[in-house]
mmCIF file of C-alpha atoms in Angstrom:
data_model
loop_
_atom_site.group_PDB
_atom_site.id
_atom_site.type_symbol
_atom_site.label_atom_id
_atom_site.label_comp_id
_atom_site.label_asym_id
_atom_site.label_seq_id
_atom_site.Cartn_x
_atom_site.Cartn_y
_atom_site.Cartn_z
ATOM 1 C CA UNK A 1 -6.249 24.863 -1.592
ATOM 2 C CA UNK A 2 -7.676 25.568 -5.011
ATOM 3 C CA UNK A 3 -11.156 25.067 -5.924
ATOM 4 C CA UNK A 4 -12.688 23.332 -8.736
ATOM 5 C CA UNK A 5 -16.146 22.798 -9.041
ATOM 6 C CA UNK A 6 -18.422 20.498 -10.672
ATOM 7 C CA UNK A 7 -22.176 21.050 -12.005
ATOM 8 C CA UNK A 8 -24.782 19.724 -11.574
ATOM 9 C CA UNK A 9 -24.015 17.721 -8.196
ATOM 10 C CA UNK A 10 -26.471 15.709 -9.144
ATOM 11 C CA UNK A 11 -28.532 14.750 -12.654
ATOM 12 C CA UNK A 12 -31.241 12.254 -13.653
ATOM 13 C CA UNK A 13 -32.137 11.556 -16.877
ATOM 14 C CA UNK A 14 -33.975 9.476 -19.209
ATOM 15 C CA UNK A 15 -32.023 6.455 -20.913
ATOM 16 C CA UNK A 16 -31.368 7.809 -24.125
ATOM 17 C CA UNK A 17 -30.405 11.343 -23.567
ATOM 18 C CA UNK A 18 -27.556 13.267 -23.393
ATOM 19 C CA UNK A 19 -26.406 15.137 -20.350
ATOM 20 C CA UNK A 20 -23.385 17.010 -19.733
ATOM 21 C CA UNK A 21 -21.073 17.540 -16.476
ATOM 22 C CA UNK A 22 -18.987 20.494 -15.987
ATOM 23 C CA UNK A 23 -16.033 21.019 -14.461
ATOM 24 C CA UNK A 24 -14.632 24.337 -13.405
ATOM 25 C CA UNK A 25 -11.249 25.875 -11.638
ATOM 26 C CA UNK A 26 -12.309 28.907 -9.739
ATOM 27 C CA UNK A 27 -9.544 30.099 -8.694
ATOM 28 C CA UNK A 28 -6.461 28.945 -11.086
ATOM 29 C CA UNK A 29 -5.935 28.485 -14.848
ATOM 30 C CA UNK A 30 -6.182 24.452 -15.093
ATOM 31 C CA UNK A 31 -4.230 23.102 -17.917
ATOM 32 C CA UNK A 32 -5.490 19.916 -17.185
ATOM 33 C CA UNK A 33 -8.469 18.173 -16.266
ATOM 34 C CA UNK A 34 -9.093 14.592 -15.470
ATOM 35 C CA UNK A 35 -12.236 12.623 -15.142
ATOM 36 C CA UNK A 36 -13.196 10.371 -13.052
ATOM 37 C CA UNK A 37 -15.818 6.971 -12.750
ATOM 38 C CA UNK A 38 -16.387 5.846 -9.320
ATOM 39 C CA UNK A 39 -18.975 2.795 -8.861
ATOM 40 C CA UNK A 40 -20.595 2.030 -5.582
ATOM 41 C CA UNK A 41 -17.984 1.088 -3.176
ATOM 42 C CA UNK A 42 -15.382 1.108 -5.377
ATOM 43 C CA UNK A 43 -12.476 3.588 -6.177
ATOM 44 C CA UNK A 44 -11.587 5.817 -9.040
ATOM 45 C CA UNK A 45 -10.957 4.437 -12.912
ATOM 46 C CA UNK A 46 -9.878 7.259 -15.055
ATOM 47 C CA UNK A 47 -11.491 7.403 -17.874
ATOM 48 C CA UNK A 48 -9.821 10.627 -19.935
ATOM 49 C CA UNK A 49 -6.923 13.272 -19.580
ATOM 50 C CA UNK A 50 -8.003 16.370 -20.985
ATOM 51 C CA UNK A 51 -5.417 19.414 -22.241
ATOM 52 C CA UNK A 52 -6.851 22.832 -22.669
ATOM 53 C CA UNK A 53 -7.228 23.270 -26.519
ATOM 54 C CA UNK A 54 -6.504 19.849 -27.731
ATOM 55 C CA UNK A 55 -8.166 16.304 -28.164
ATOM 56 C CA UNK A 56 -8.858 14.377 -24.502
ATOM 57 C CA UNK A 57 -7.070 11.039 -24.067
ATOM 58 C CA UNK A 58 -9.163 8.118 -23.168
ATOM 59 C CA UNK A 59 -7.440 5.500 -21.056
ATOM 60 C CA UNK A 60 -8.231 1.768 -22.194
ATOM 61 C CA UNK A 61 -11.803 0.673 -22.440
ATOM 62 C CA UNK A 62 -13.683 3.943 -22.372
ATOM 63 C CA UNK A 63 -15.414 4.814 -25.536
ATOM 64 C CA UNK A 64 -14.648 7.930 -26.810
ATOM 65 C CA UNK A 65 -17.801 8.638 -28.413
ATOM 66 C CA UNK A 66 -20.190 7.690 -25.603
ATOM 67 C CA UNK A 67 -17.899 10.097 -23.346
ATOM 68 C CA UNK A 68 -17.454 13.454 -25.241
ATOM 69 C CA UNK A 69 -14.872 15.550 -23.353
ATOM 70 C CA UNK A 70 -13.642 19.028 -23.974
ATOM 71 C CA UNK A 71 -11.570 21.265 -22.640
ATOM 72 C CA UNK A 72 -12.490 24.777 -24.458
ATOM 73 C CA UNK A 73 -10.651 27.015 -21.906
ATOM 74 C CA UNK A 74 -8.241 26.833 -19.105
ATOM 75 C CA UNK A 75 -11.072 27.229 -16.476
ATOM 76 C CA UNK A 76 -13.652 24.438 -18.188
ATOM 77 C CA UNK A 77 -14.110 21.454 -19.166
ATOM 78 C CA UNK A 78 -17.429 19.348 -19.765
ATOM 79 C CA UNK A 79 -17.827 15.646 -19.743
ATOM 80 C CA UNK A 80 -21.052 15.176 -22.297
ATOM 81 C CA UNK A 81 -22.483 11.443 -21.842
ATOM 82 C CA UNK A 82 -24.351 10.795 -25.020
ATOM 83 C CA UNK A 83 -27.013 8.100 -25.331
ATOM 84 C CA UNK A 84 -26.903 7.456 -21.563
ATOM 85 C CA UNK A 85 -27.828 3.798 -20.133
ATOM 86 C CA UNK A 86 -29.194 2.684 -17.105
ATOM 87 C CA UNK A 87 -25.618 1.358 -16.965
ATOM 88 C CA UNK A 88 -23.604 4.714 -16.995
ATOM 89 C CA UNK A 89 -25.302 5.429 -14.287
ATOM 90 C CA UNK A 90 -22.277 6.432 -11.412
ATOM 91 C CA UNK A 91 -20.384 8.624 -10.021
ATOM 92 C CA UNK A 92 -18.395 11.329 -11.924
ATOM 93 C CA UNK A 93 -15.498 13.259 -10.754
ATOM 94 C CA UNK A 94 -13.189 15.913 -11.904
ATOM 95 C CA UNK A 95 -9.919 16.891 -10.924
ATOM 96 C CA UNK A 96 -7.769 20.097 -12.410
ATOM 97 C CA UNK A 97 -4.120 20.776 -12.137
ATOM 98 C CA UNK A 98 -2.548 24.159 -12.814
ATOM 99 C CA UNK A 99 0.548 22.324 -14.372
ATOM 100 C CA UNK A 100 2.474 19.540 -14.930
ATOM 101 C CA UNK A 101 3.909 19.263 -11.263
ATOM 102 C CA UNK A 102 1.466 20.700 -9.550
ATOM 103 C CA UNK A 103 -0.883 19.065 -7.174
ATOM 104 C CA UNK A 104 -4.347 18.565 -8.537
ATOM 105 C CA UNK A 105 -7.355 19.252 -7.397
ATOM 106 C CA UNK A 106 -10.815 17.546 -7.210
ATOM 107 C CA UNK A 107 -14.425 18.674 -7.848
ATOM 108 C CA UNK A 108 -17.121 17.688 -5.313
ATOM 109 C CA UNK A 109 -18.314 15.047 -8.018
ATOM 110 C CA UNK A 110 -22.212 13.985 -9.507
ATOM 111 C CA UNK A 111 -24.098 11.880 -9.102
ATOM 112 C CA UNK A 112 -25.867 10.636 -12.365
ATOM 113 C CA UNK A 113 -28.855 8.255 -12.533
ATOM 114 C CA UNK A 114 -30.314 7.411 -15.724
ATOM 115 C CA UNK A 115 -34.027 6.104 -15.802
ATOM 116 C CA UNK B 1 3.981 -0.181 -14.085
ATOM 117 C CA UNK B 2 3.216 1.982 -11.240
ATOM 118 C CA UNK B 3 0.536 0.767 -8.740
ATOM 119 C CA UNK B 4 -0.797 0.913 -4.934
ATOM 120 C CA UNK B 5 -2.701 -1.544 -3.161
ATOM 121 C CA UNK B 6 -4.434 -1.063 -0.155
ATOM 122 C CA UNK B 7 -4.734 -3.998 2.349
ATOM 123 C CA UNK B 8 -8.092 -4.100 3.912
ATOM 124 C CA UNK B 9 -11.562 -2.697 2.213
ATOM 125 C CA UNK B 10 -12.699 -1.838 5.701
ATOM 126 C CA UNK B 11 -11.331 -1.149 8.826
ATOM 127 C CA UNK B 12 -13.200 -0.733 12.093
ATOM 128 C CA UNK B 13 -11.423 0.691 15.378
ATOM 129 C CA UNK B 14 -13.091 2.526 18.447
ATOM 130 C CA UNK B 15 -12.989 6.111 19.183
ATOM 131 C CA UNK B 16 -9.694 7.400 20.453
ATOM 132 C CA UNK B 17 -7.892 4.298 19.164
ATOM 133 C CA UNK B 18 -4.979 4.166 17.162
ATOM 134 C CA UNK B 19 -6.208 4.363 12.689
ATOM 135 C CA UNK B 20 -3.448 2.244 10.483
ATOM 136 C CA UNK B 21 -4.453 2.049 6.752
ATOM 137 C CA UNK B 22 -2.157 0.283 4.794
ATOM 138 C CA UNK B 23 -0.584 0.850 1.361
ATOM 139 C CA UNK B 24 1.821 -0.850 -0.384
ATOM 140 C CA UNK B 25 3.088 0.541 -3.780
ATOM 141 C CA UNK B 26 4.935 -0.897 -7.104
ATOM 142 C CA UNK B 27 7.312 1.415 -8.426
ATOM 143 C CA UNK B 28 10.554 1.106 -10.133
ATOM 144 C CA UNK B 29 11.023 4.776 -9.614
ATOM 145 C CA UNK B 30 10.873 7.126 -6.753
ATOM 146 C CA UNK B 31 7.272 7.480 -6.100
ATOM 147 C CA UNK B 32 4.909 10.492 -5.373
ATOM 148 C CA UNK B 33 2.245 8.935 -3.708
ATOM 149 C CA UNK B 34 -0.582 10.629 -1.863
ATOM 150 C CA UNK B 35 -3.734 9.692 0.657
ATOM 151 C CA UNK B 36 -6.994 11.459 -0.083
ATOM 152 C CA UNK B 37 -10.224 11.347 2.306
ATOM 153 C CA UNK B 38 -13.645 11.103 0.764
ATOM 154 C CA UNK B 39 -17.208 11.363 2.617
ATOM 155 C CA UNK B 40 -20.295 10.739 1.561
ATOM 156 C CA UNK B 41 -21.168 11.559 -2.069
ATOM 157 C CA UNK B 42 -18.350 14.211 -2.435
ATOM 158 C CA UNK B 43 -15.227 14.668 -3.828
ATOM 159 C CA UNK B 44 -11.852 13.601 -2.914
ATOM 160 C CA UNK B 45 -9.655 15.986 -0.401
ATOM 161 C CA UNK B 46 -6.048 15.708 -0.043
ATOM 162 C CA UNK B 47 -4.758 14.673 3.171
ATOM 163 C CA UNK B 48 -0.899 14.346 2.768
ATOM 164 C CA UNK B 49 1.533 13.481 0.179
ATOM 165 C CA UNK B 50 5.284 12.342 -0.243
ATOM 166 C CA UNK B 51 7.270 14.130 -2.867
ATOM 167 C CA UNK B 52 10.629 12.063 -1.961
ATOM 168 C CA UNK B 53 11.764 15.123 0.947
ATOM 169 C CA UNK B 54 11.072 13.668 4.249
ATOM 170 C CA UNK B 55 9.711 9.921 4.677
ATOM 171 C CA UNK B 56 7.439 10.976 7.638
ATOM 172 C CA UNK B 57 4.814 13.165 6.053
ATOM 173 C CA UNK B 58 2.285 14.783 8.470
ATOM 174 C CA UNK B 59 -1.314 16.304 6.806
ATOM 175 C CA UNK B 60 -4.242 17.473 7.775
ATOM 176 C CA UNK B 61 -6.558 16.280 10.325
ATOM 177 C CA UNK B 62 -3.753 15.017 12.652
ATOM 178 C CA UNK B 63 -2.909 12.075 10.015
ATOM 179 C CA UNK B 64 0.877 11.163 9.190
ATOM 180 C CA UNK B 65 2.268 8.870 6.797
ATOM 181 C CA UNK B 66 5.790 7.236 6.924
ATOM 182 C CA UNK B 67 7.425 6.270 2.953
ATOM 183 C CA UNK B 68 9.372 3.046 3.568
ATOM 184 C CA UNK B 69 11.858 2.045 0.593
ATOM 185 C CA UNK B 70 12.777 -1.017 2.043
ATOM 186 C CA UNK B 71 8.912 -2.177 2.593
ATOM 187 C CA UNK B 72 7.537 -0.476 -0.479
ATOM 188 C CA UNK B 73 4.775 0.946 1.889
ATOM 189 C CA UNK B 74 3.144 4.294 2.904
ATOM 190 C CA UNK B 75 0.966 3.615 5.491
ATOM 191 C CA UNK B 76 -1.658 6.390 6.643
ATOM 192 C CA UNK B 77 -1.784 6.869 10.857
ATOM 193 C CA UNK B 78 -3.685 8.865 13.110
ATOM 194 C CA UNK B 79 -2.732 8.187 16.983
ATOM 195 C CA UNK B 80 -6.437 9.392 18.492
ATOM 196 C CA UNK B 81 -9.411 8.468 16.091
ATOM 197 C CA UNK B 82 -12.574 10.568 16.081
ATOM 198 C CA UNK B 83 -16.198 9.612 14.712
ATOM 199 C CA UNK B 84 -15.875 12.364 12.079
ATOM 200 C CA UNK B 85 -12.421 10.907 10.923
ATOM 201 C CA UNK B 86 -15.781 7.805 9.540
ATOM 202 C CA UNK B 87 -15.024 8.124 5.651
ATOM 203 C CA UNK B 88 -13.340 6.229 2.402
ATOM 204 C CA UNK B 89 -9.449 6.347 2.001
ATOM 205 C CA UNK B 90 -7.990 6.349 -0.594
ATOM 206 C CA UNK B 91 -3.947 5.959 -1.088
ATOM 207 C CA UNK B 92 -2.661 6.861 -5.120
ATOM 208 C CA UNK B 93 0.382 6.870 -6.936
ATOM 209 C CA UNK B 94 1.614 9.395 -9.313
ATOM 210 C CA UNK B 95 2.272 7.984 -12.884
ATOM 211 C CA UNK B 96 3.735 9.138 -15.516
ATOM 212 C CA UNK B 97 2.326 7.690 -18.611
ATOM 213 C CA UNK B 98 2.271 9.906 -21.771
ATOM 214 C CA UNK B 99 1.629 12.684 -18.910
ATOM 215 C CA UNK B 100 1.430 12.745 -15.474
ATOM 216 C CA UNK B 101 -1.879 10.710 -13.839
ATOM 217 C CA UNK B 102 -3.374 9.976 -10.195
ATOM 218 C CA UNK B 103 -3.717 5.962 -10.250
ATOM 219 C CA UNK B 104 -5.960 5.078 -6.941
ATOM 220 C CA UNK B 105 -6.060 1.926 -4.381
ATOM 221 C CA UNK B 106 -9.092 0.214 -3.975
ATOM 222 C CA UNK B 107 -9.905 2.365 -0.902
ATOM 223 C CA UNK B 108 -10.676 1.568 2.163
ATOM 224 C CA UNK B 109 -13.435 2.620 4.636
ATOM 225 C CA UNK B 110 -12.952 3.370 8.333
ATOM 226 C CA UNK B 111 -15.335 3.266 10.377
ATOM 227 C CA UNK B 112 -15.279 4.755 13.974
ATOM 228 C CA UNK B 113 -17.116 3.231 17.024
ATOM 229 C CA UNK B 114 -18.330 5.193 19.915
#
C-alpha cells in the first residue's frame, strides 16, 4: 500500500510551547488528510478533515485555534499544537487519501508529551 | 448516524485457537466498513474491508470477515491464532458527512497465550 509518514514519531515539550506534527504521502498526491487523537487505551476521535488548499474542518469539540492545521500541498500537511498543556499530551495520527473513494492511509503516529 | 461498536475491550484466547472480534454497525445505508490492526505505539494498518461485493472478505494475515445484513455485524476471524497476531483492533465505518470520514469502534485488544 501507500505510504504516509508522520514526523517527529515522537516530541516533548515544555507546557506552553508550540510544536508541530507533519504528515506526509510519499508515494501519492493526498487530497486529503485526516487527524487523529488517540488517548491511552482508547480509540481514534477525529479531530479535523483537511483539503489541500483550503480551510481544515474541525469535528465538534476541538478548538480550532489550539489545533492549527494546514494542508499547503498535496503531499503535506502539519498539525501545529499551540500553547500545549500537560493535557494535550496523546497520541496523534494522520491518515491521507488520494481521493474521495479511495482507501486511506495512516501515518505511523507521535507520540507527544508536554512537561 | 453511522456507527460501529465493538463488543468486548479485550479478548484473551490461546495460541492456535480460534480469534472472533465482534462488530456490530448502525447504518441506514449500505456500509463500507473496515478492520485495522494496531501494535504498540504505531499507526493503524488495514487488514480487510467490505465495499458491498462479497460478504466474506478475506485480508491479510490469514483474517476474514463475514458482512451480515440481517445481524448488522462484521465480525473479524482468524481460525489459528499466533502470539504476533497480540495487538489493538479496531473495526470502522465509512461516513459520509459533509465528506467522506473513518468513524472507529472502541477497539479491542487480543491478547495471545502461549
Amino acid at each position: 500500500g501507500a505510504v504516509v509518514s508522520q514526523h517527529p514519531s515522537r516530541v516533548i515539550c515544555k507546557s506552553g510551547t508550540s510544536v508541530k506534527i507533519e504528515c506526509r504521502s510519499l508515494d501519492f498526491q493526498a487530497t486529503t488528510m485526516f487527524w487523529y487523537r488517540q488517548f491511552p487505551k482508547k480509540s481514534l476521535m477525529l479531530m479535523a478533515t483537511s483539503n489541500e488548499g483550503s480551510k481544515a474542518t474541525y469535528e465538534q469539540g476541538v478548538e480550532k485555534d489550539k489545533f492549527l492545521i494546514n494542508h499547503a500541498s498535496l503531499t503535506l500537511s502539519t498539525l501545529t499544537v499551540t500553547s500545549a498543556h500537560p493535557e494535550d499530551s496523546s497520541f496523534y495520527i494522520c491518515s491521507a487519501r488520494a481521493g474521495m473513494d479511495t482507501e486511506a492511509f495512516f501515518g505511523q503516529g507521535t507520540r507527544l508529551t508536554v512537561v | 448516524a453511522q456507527s460501529v461498536t465493538q463488543l468486548g475491550s479485550h479478548v484473551s484466547v490461546s495460541e492456535g485457537a480460534l480469534v472472533l472480534l465482534r462488530c456490530n454497525y448502525s447504518s441506514s445505508v449500505p456500509p463500507y466498513l473496515f478492520w485495522y490492526v494496531q501494535y504498540p505505539n504505531q499507526g493503524l494498518q488495514l487488514l480487510l474491508k467490505y465495499t458491498s461485493a462479497a460478504t466474506l472478505v478475506k485480508g491479510i494475515n490469514g483474517f476474514e470477515a463475514e458482512f451480515k445484513k440481517s445481524e448488522t455485524s462484521f465480525h473479524l476471524t482468524k481460525p489459528s491464532a499466533h502470539m504476533s497476531d497480540a495487538a489493538e483492533y479496531f473495526c470502522a465505518v465509512r461516513v459520509n458527512t459533509g465528506g467522506f470520514k473513518t468513524i472507529f469502534g472502541a477497539g479491542t485488544r487480543l491478547f495471545v497465550k502461549a
